Amino acid sequence: AVGPHERGNLVAACFVDLDVFKLINDTHGHRTGDHIIRIAAERLSRRLREGDLLVRHGGDEFVAVLHDLESPAAALQAADRLRQALTEPFAIEGTTFDVTASAGVAVCSAAGCDQDDLLRQADIALYAAKARGRNQTVLFDDELEVLTEVAERQRRMLRHALDHDGVVMHFQPLVDSETGRPVAFEALARCLDPQGVLHGPGSFLDSISSSGMIWELDQRAFRLSCEAAAVLQRVVPVDTPVIGCNFSPLSIVQPDFASYVERTVAECGVEPANICIEITETAAFAGGQHSLDAVTTLHRAGFKIALDDFGTGYSSLSHLRDLPLHSVKMDRSFVARFTENGPEKAIAEAVVGLAGDLGLGVVAEGVETGEQLSIARNLGFRTIQGWHYDRAMPLDEILHRWVDTLMELAAATPG
C-alpha cells in the first residue's frame, strides 16, 4: 500500500487506462477481460488513501480523485504509483498477461476547483501519455493545453485529407552503396490540408498515434504504396526494388491485419516479395502473441520484414534472433552519433555482426554526410538511406531521377 501523503490543499483527478486492452478482449474473450478489470480495480483500490475515490470510467479506464495533496509533484507520484499497480503481471486461469498502463493527472485548488475542467485536463494528460508511447504518466500543464489544441488541428487536417483523397505517398531510396543502385524505396505518407499545402508525417502522426484514424491512414497509405509497387514491377521486372511500408502498433494489433495486407497486395497485382513490412520493436510486441503471429504469417506468405528504428528505446539484440526478419534498420538518431566519441560505433558493429550471422541485411538510416557514409560502410552497412543519396519524393520523380539505374536493372530481363 502507498504511504500517506503530506496533507495539502490540492485535489487531483487521475485517469488510468490499460494499454491495448481491447486486444485481450478480442483474442481471449470478455471473460478474461472482465477478470483483468476486476483485478485492476482491486489493485487500484488498495493503493488509495482514506477519502480518495475510484470509479470505473467505462471499458478499461478508471478515474481516481485524490484529496489533500501538497503539490503537483505529489499528485504525479501518486498517479504513477496507481499506474504501476497495473503493470504487474495478471495471472488468470493458468495464463499470465503482461499489461502496461498509461495515466494522466491534473490538479487544482480544493478551494476553487471546477470538476468538469479538472476531468477534462486529466483526460488530455492521459491522451498525451498514450501519444508519447504509452506506459507512462503525464501531468497536465498549460503547455499541454496548447499542444492539445495543435493536435486537434492536426487531426482535423488529416480527417480532411482522408475524406478528400489528400493522402499522397513519397518514396525515399535505399541505395546499395557499392553499386549506387536503389534496392528499395521506403513509402512515407504526406497529407494535403484544405489549402493544398503538403504536410509531412511530423505534422500529424503524433496527434493520431493512439486513435482509430491511424489504422485508417495506414490502410490508405498501404494501398497507395502497393499501387506504386505495381508500377515498379512493370518498369523493373527483374530485381524489382522493394517498397517498404510502415505500420503503427495500433494497426498491427487489428484482428484482420495480416489478411488485409495479403488481400490488398493481391488486388494490386503485386508480388509479396516486392513489399517489405517495416515494424518497430514496439509494434512487434504491442499485441503479444497476436502481433507476432501476424508478422509470422506475412513472413511465410513471402513478404519481407524489416525491424525499423533499431537503436532507440529498449532495443534488444535478442529480437534480431526471435523475430522473422529479413533486415534491420539502424535508427537515424543512432547513425547521427557515429562521428562522436561514444559507444554507438561499437554497438553498431555488434548489430552488423549478429545480423550477418543470422543472414539479415542491415540498413543505416538518416545518412546525410559523406563522413557518415564512410563510417557506416566501414562498420559493414552496405545499404544506405538518407539525404546523402536522395530525399523522399513522389513516384514520378523517383522514376525520372533514378531512371538510368532502374533501367540498368530492367535490361537484365530475358528477352
Short mmCIF file of C-alpha atoms in Angstrom, two decimals:
data_model
loop_
_atom_site.label_atom_id
_atom_site.label_comp_id
_atom_site.label_asym_id
_atom_site.label_seq_id
_atom_site.Cartn_x
_atom_site.Cartn_y
_atom_site.Cartn_z
CA ALA A 1 0.00 0.00 0.00
CA VAL A 2 1.05 3.56 -0.63
CA GLY A 3 2.06 5.54 2.41
CA PRO A 4 0.18 8.71 3.35
CA HIS A 5 0.91 11.97 1.55
CA GLU A 6 1.68 15.22 3.20
CA ARG A 7 -1.65 16.92 3.76
CA GLY A 8 -2.16 19.83 1.41
CA ASN A 9 -4.83 21.88 -0.26
CA LEU A 10 -4.77 20.39 -3.75
CA VAL A 11 -7.13 17.88 -5.31
CA ALA A 12 -6.24 15.75 -8.32
CA ALA A 13 -8.10 13.73 -10.92
CA CYS A 14 -6.21 10.79 -12.37
CA PHE A 15 -7.26 8.80 -15.43
CA VAL A 16 -5.66 5.35 -15.61
CA ASP A 17 -6.08 3.23 -18.72
CA LEU A 18 -4.87 -0.26 -19.61
CA ASP A 19 -2.88 -0.24 -22.85
CA VAL A 20 -4.08 -2.45 -25.74
CA PHE A 21 -6.78 -3.94 -23.52
CA LYS A 22 -9.16 -4.35 -26.47
CA LEU A 23 -6.82 -6.89 -28.00
CA ILE A 24 -7.06 -9.09 -24.89
CA ASN A 25 -10.85 -8.98 -25.12
CA ASP A 26 -10.75 -9.79 -28.83
CA THR A 27 -8.26 -12.65 -28.59
CA HIS A 28 -9.03 -14.18 -25.17
CA GLY A 29 -12.68 -13.31 -24.69
CA HIS A 30 -14.67 -10.98 -22.48
CA ARG A 31 -14.50 -13.35 -19.52
CA THR A 32 -10.73 -12.92 -19.36
CA GLY A 33 -11.07 -9.18 -19.93
CA ASP A 34 -13.61 -8.84 -17.13
CA HIS A 35 -11.32 -10.77 -14.80
CA ILE A 36 -8.46 -8.40 -15.56
CA ILE A 37 -10.70 -5.39 -14.91
CA ARG A 38 -11.72 -6.79 -11.52
CA ILE A 39 -8.12 -7.41 -10.51
CA ALA A 40 -7.15 -3.94 -11.75
CA ALA A 41 -9.88 -2.33 -9.65
CA GLU A 42 -8.72 -4.23 -6.56
CA ARG A 43 -5.10 -3.19 -7.07
CA LEU A 44 -6.02 0.45 -7.54
CA SER A 45 -8.32 0.46 -4.51
CA ARG A 46 -5.57 -0.90 -2.29
CA ARG A 47 -3.32 1.99 -3.26
CA LEU A 48 -5.79 4.75 -2.43
CA ARG A 49 -5.86 6.58 0.89
CA GLU A 50 -8.90 7.01 3.04
CA GLY A 51 -11.09 9.68 1.49
CA ASP A 52 -9.85 9.15 -2.06
CA LEU A 53 -12.33 7.91 -4.65
CA LEU A 54 -12.08 5.40 -7.50
CA VAL A 55 -14.66 4.86 -10.23
CA ARG A 56 -14.62 2.85 -13.43
CA HIS A 57 -15.00 5.15 -16.39
CA GLY A 58 -16.13 2.63 -18.98
CA GLY A 59 -14.16 -0.14 -20.64
CA ASP A 60 -10.64 -0.36 -19.27
CA GLU A 61 -10.41 3.17 -17.87
CA PHE A 62 -10.53 4.23 -14.22
CA VAL A 63 -10.74 7.66 -12.62
CA ALA A 64 -9.27 8.31 -9.19
CA VAL A 65 -9.95 11.52 -7.26
CA LEU A 66 -7.12 12.27 -4.83
CA HIS A 67 -7.53 14.76 -1.99
CA ASP A 68 -5.23 16.72 0.31
CA LEU A 69 -2.19 16.78 -1.93
CA GLU A 70 0.76 19.01 -1.14
CA SER A 71 1.96 19.74 -4.69
CA PRO A 72 1.57 18.81 -8.37
CA ALA A 73 4.69 16.67 -7.98
CA ALA A 74 2.97 14.71 -5.20
CA ALA A 75 -0.04 14.22 -7.48
CA LEU A 76 2.20 12.94 -10.26
CA GLN A 77 3.90 10.49 -7.90
CA ALA A 78 0.57 9.23 -6.59
CA ALA A 79 -0.80 8.81 -10.11
CA ASP A 80 2.29 6.95 -11.25
CA ARG A 81 2.01 4.55 -8.31
CA LEU A 82 -1.54 3.81 -9.40
CA ARG A 83 -0.38 3.20 -12.96
CA GLN A 84 2.46 0.94 -11.86
CA ALA A 85 -0.01 -1.18 -9.91
CA LEU A 86 -1.46 -2.25 -13.26
CA THR A 87 1.87 -3.16 -14.84
CA GLU A 88 2.37 -6.21 -12.63
CA PRO A 89 1.52 -9.46 -14.49
CA PHE A 90 -2.09 -10.68 -14.39
CA ALA A 91 -2.35 -14.44 -13.77
CA ILE A 92 -5.72 -15.75 -14.95
CA GLU A 93 -6.67 -19.41 -15.27
CA GLY A 94 -3.10 -20.53 -15.87
CA THR A 95 -2.24 -17.78 -18.33
CA THR A 96 -0.06 -14.79 -17.49
CA PHE A 97 -0.78 -11.45 -19.14
CA ASP A 98 1.85 -8.72 -19.18
CA VAL A 99 -0.13 -5.49 -19.41
CA THR A 100 1.09 -1.91 -19.42
CA ALA A 101 -0.93 1.15 -18.43
CA SER A 102 -1.00 4.88 -19.09
CA ALA A 103 -2.13 7.64 -16.76
CA GLY A 104 -2.95 11.32 -16.94
CA VAL A 105 -3.34 13.55 -13.90
CA ALA A 106 -4.45 17.14 -13.34
CA VAL A 107 -4.56 19.21 -10.14
CA CYS A 108 -6.43 22.23 -8.86
CA SER A 109 -7.01 24.06 -5.59
CA ALA A 110 -9.55 22.36 -3.36
CA ALA A 111 -10.99 25.78 -2.57
CA GLY A 112 -11.93 26.65 -6.14
CA CYS A 113 -11.95 23.57 -8.33
CA ASP A 114 -14.12 23.18 -11.43
CA GLN A 115 -14.79 19.45 -11.53
CA ASP A 116 -15.58 19.29 -15.24
CA ASP A 117 -12.46 21.25 -16.14
CA LEU A 118 -10.30 19.08 -13.89
CA LEU A 119 -11.57 15.89 -15.52
CA ARG A 120 -11.08 17.36 -18.99
CA GLN A 121 -7.48 18.24 -18.17
CA ALA A 122 -6.76 14.79 -16.75
CA ASP A 123 -8.20 13.25 -19.90
CA ILE A 124 -5.94 15.45 -22.03
CA ALA A 125 -2.95 14.30 -19.97
CA LEU A 126 -3.95 10.66 -20.48
CA TYR A 127 -4.17 11.23 -24.21
CA ALA A 128 -0.69 12.76 -24.13
CA ALA A 129 0.67 9.73 -22.26
CA LYS A 130 -0.68 7.43 -24.95
CA ALA A 131 0.54 9.66 -27.78
CA ARG A 132 4.05 9.63 -26.29
CA GLY A 133 4.25 5.87 -26.47
CA ARG A 134 2.07 4.62 -23.59
CA ASN A 135 3.26 3.02 -20.33
CA GLN A 136 3.87 6.38 -18.64
CA THR A 137 2.20 9.07 -16.53
CA VAL A 138 1.74 12.66 -17.68
CA LEU A 139 0.85 15.70 -15.55
CA PHE A 140 -1.35 18.31 -17.21
CA ASP A 141 0.08 21.82 -17.62
CA ASP A 142 -0.66 24.89 -19.73
CA GLU A 143 1.80 23.83 -22.41
CA LEU A 144 -0.07 20.56 -22.77
CA GLU A 145 -3.28 22.52 -23.34
CA VAL A 146 -1.63 24.36 -26.23
CA LEU A 147 -0.22 21.14 -27.65
CA THR A 148 -3.66 19.57 -27.42
CA GLU A 149 -5.15 22.41 -29.44
CA VAL A 150 -2.42 21.94 -32.05
CA ALA A 151 -3.06 18.20 -32.11
CA GLU A 152 -6.76 18.80 -32.65
CA ARG A 153 -5.99 20.99 -35.67
CA GLN A 154 -3.71 18.28 -36.99
CA ARG A 155 -6.42 15.66 -36.58
CA ARG A 156 -8.88 17.85 -38.47
CA MET A 157 -6.32 18.31 -41.23
CA LEU A 158 -5.79 14.55 -41.52
CA ARG A 159 -9.52 13.92 -41.44
CA HIS A 160 -9.89 16.29 -44.38
CA ALA A 161 -7.08 14.53 -46.24
CA LEU A 162 -8.61 11.10 -45.69
CA ASP A 163 -12.03 12.29 -46.83
CA HIS A 164 -10.80 14.19 -49.91
CA ASP A 165 -8.05 11.97 -51.39
CA GLY A 166 -5.42 14.16 -49.80
CA VAL A 167 -3.09 11.36 -48.68
CA VAL A 168 -0.11 11.06 -51.01
CA MET A 169 3.00 8.94 -50.83
CA HIS A 170 6.62 9.95 -51.24
CA PHE A 171 9.39 7.40 -51.59
CA GLN A 172 12.97 7.58 -50.32
CA PRO A 173 15.56 5.29 -51.90
CA LEU A 174 17.62 2.73 -50.02
CA VAL A 175 20.82 2.56 -52.03
CA ASP A 176 23.40 -0.19 -52.41
CA SER A 177 26.48 1.88 -51.61
CA GLU A 178 28.72 -0.40 -53.70
CA THR A 179 26.71 -0.20 -56.94
CA GLY A 180 24.85 3.08 -56.42
CA ARG A 181 21.57 1.39 -57.32
CA PRO A 182 18.37 1.66 -55.30
CA VAL A 183 17.37 -1.72 -53.88
CA ALA A 184 14.25 -0.42 -52.14
CA PHE A 185 12.13 2.66 -51.53
CA GLU A 186 10.53 3.47 -48.19
CA ALA A 187 6.98 4.78 -48.59
CA LEU A 188 6.26 7.84 -46.43
CA ALA A 189 2.81 9.40 -46.10
CA ARG A 190 2.13 13.08 -46.74
CA CYS A 191 -1.17 14.91 -46.32
CA LEU A 192 -2.69 17.88 -48.16
CA ASP A 193 -4.51 20.39 -45.97
CA PRO A 194 -7.63 22.27 -47.17
CA GLN A 195 -5.36 24.99 -48.64
CA GLY A 196 -3.42 22.45 -50.69
CA VAL A 197 -0.27 22.64 -48.56
CA LEU A 198 1.60 19.35 -48.23
CA HIS A 199 2.45 18.25 -44.67
CA GLY A 200 4.99 15.63 -43.62
CA PRO A 201 4.29 12.95 -41.00
CA GLY A 202 5.66 15.11 -38.20
CA SER A 203 2.62 17.34 -38.67
CA PHE A 204 0.06 14.69 -37.85
CA LEU A 205 1.37 11.28 -36.78
CA ASP A 206 1.89 12.10 -33.09
CA SER A 207 -1.61 13.56 -32.81
CA ILE A 208 -3.30 10.38 -34.09
CA SER A 209 -0.93 7.68 -32.84
CA SER A 210 -3.43 6.46 -30.25
CA SER A 211 -6.62 6.99 -32.25
CA GLY A 212 -8.62 4.92 -34.70
CA MET A 213 -7.51 7.22 -37.51
CA ILE A 214 -4.04 5.66 -37.53
CA TRP A 215 -5.40 2.35 -38.85
CA GLU A 216 -7.42 4.21 -41.48
CA LEU A 217 -4.32 6.16 -42.53
CA ASP A 218 -2.16 3.03 -42.60
CA GLN A 219 -4.68 1.28 -44.84
CA ARG A 220 -4.83 4.21 -47.26
CA ALA A 221 -1.05 4.56 -47.32
CA PHE A 222 -0.52 0.85 -47.86
CA ARG A 223 -2.87 0.67 -50.83
CA LEU A 224 -1.19 3.67 -52.45
CA SER A 225 2.19 2.06 -51.79
CA CYS A 226 1.06 -1.20 -53.39
CA GLU A 227 -0.14 0.70 -56.45
CA ALA A 228 3.34 2.25 -56.70
CA ALA A 229 4.91 -1.19 -56.29
CA ALA A 230 2.83 -2.44 -59.22
CA VAL A 231 4.30 0.34 -61.37
CA LEU A 232 7.83 -0.59 -60.32
CA GLN A 233 7.15 -4.24 -61.18
CA ARG A 234 6.31 -3.20 -64.75
CA VAL A 235 9.27 -0.82 -65.09
CA VAL A 236 11.81 -3.15 -63.47
CA PRO A 237 10.52 -6.72 -63.88
CA VAL A 238 13.80 -8.27 -62.67
CA ASP A 239 15.30 -7.41 -59.28
CA THR A 240 12.39 -5.06 -58.68
CA PRO A 241 13.15 -2.56 -55.92
CA VAL A 242 11.16 -3.37 -52.79
CA ILE A 243 8.64 -0.90 -51.37
CA GLY A 244 8.95 -0.53 -47.58
CA CYS A 245 5.63 0.09 -45.82
CA ASN A 246 5.26 1.27 -42.23
CA PHE A 247 2.50 0.22 -39.84
CA SER A 248 1.80 1.57 -36.37
CA PRO A 249 1.43 -0.68 -33.31
CA LEU A 250 -2.33 0.02 -33.30
CA SER A 251 -2.60 -1.26 -36.85
CA ILE A 252 -0.65 -4.45 -36.27
CA VAL A 253 -2.93 -5.43 -33.37
CA GLN A 254 -6.01 -5.25 -35.61
CA PRO A 255 -7.59 -8.73 -35.80
CA ASP A 256 -7.56 -8.70 -39.62
CA PHE A 257 -4.18 -7.02 -40.11
CA ALA A 258 -2.40 -9.89 -41.89
CA SER A 259 -5.39 -10.76 -44.07
CA TYR A 260 -5.80 -7.10 -45.03
CA VAL A 261 -2.17 -6.89 -46.15
CA GLU A 262 -2.39 -10.09 -48.19
CA ARG A 263 -5.70 -9.09 -49.77
CA THR A 264 -4.52 -5.61 -50.75
CA VAL A 265 -1.33 -6.90 -52.36
CA ALA A 266 -3.33 -9.43 -54.37
CA GLU A 267 -5.83 -6.78 -55.52
CA CYS A 268 -2.97 -4.56 -56.72
CA GLY A 269 -1.22 -7.41 -58.53
CA VAL A 270 1.98 -7.10 -56.52
CA GLU A 271 4.26 -9.95 -55.57
CA PRO A 272 4.58 -10.22 -51.76
CA ALA A 273 8.37 -10.39 -52.15
CA ASN A 274 8.28 -6.83 -53.52
CA ILE A 275 6.76 -5.48 -50.29
CA CYS A 276 8.68 -5.03 -47.04
CA ILE A 277 6.64 -4.57 -43.87
CA GLU A 278 8.63 -2.23 -41.62
CA ILE A 279 7.85 -2.64 -37.94
CA THR A 280 9.35 -1.24 -34.77
CA GLU A 281 10.03 -3.40 -31.74
CA THR A 282 7.10 -1.69 -30.01
CA ALA A 283 4.80 -2.68 -32.86
CA ALA A 284 6.10 -6.25 -32.98
CA PHE A 285 5.25 -6.88 -29.34
CA ALA A 286 2.33 -4.46 -28.80
CA GLY A 287 -0.29 -7.17 -29.08
CA GLY A 288 1.66 -10.03 -27.57
CA GLN A 289 1.34 -13.30 -29.44
CA HIS A 290 -1.26 -11.86 -31.81
CA SER A 291 1.23 -9.35 -33.25
CA LEU A 292 3.96 -11.96 -33.53
CA ASP A 293 1.57 -14.36 -35.27
CA ALA A 294 0.54 -11.67 -37.75
CA VAL A 295 4.14 -10.85 -38.62
CA THR A 296 4.99 -14.55 -38.92
CA THR A 297 2.00 -15.11 -41.22
CA LEU A 298 3.19 -12.36 -43.56
CA HIS A 299 6.75 -13.67 -43.47
CA ARG A 300 5.55 -17.12 -44.51
CA ALA A 301 3.44 -15.58 -47.28
CA GLY A 302 6.61 -14.18 -48.84
CA PHE A 303 6.66 -10.61 -47.54
CA LYS A 304 9.94 -9.16 -46.39
CA ILE A 305 10.01 -7.98 -42.76
CA ALA A 306 12.32 -5.22 -41.52
CA LEU A 307 12.89 -4.17 -37.93
CA ASP A 308 12.74 -0.37 -38.14
CA ASP A 309 14.29 2.32 -35.93
CA PHE A 310 16.62 -0.13 -34.20
CA GLY A 311 18.80 1.57 -31.62
CA THR A 312 16.03 3.57 -29.95
CA GLY A 313 14.11 2.84 -26.76
CA TYR A 314 14.73 -0.61 -25.32
CA SER A 315 16.25 -2.26 -28.38
CA SER A 316 17.32 -5.83 -27.76
CA LEU A 317 19.71 -7.88 -29.84
CA SER A 318 17.65 -10.96 -28.99
CA HIS A 319 14.83 -9.58 -31.14
CA LEU A 320 17.05 -9.99 -34.19
CA ARG A 321 17.05 -13.70 -33.46
CA ASP A 322 13.47 -14.14 -32.28
CA LEU A 323 11.55 -12.18 -34.93
CA PRO A 324 11.03 -13.46 -38.51
CA LEU A 325 13.16 -10.75 -40.12
CA HIS A 326 14.86 -10.10 -43.44
CA SER A 327 16.67 -6.93 -42.37
CA VAL A 328 17.26 -4.45 -39.56
CA LYS A 329 17.36 -0.66 -39.97
CA MET A 330 19.61 1.30 -37.62
CA ASP A 331 17.77 4.43 -36.47
CA ARG A 332 18.84 7.83 -37.79
CA SER A 333 19.38 9.22 -34.28
CA PHE A 334 21.90 6.45 -33.68
CA VAL A 335 23.62 6.94 -37.04
CA ALA A 336 23.92 10.69 -36.38
CA ARG A 337 26.22 9.91 -33.44
CA PHE A 338 28.64 7.77 -35.44
CA THR A 339 31.00 10.74 -35.67
CA GLU A 340 31.10 11.26 -31.90
CA ASN A 341 33.35 9.53 -29.39
CA GLY A 342 30.57 7.43 -27.92
CA PRO A 343 29.65 3.75 -27.83
CA GLU A 344 27.46 3.91 -30.94
CA LYS A 345 30.07 2.56 -33.35
CA ALA A 346 30.88 -0.41 -31.13
CA ILE A 347 27.19 -1.20 -30.73
CA ALA A 348 26.66 -0.86 -34.48
CA GLU A 349 29.49 -3.32 -35.11
CA ALA A 350 27.81 -5.81 -32.78
CA VAL A 351 24.47 -5.36 -34.57
CA VAL A 352 26.05 -5.76 -38.00
CA GLY A 353 27.96 -8.83 -36.85
CA LEU A 354 24.94 -10.55 -35.33
CA ALA A 355 22.76 -9.65 -38.30
CA GLY A 356 25.34 -11.15 -40.63
CA ASP A 357 25.47 -14.36 -38.59
CA LEU A 358 21.67 -14.55 -38.84
CA GLY A 359 21.61 -13.84 -42.56
CA LEU A 360 19.92 -10.45 -42.15
CA GLY A 361 20.54 -7.32 -44.16
CA VAL A 362 21.44 -4.11 -42.35
CA VAL A 363 20.44 -0.57 -43.32
CA ALA A 364 21.85 2.69 -42.00
CA GLU A 365 19.05 5.29 -41.83
CA GLY A 366 19.47 9.05 -41.92
CA VAL A 367 22.91 9.15 -43.55
CA GLU A 368 23.32 12.79 -44.57
CA THR A 369 27.05 13.42 -44.94
CA GLY A 370 29.99 11.82 -46.67
CA GLU A 371 31.63 11.26 -43.30
CA GLN A 372 28.60 9.36 -42.01
CA LEU A 373 28.54 7.30 -45.21
CA SER A 374 32.22 6.40 -44.88
CA ILE A 375 31.81 5.36 -41.25
CA ALA A 376 28.65 3.37 -41.99
CA ARG A 377 30.34 1.47 -44.82
CA ASN A 378 33.41 0.77 -42.68
CA LEU A 379 31.12 -0.63 -39.99
CA GLY A 380 29.58 -3.03 -42.51
CA PHE A 381 26.44 -1.20 -43.63
CA ARG A 382 26.08 -1.73 -47.37
CA THR A 383 22.54 -0.40 -47.78
CA ILE A 384 22.20 3.30 -47.05
CA GLN A 385 19.13 5.52 -46.66
CA GLY A 386 19.26 9.26 -46.24
CA TRP A 387 19.70 12.67 -47.81
CA HIS A 388 23.28 11.86 -48.82
CA TYR A 389 21.72 9.92 -51.69
CA ASP A 390 18.27 11.47 -52.02
CA ARG A 391 15.21 12.84 -50.30
CA ALA A 392 11.74 11.30 -50.32
CA MET A 393 9.76 12.29 -53.43
CA PRO A 394 6.68 11.32 -55.47
CA LEU A 395 6.86 8.20 -57.63
CA ASP A 396 7.08 10.10 -60.92
CA GLU A 397 10.15 11.95 -59.64
CA ILE A 398 11.65 8.68 -58.44
CA LEU A 399 11.25 7.17 -61.89
CA HIS A 400 12.72 10.26 -63.54
CA ARG A 401 15.63 10.76 -61.14
CA TRP A 402 16.60 7.11 -60.91
CA VAL A 403 15.55 6.04 -64.41
CA ASP A 404 19.07 5.20 -65.59
CA THR A 405 19.92 2.88 -62.72
CA LEU A 406 16.42 1.37 -62.76
CA MET A 407 16.71 0.70 -66.49
CA GLU A 408 20.06 -0.97 -65.96
CA LEU A 409 18.24 -3.48 -63.80
CA ALA A 410 15.42 -3.81 -66.31
CA ALA A 411 17.96 -4.51 -69.07
CA ALA A 412 18.76 -7.78 -67.32
CA THR A 413 15.26 -9.04 -68.12
CA PRO A 414 15.42 -12.04 -70.52
CA GLY A 415 14.21 -11.08 -73.96
#
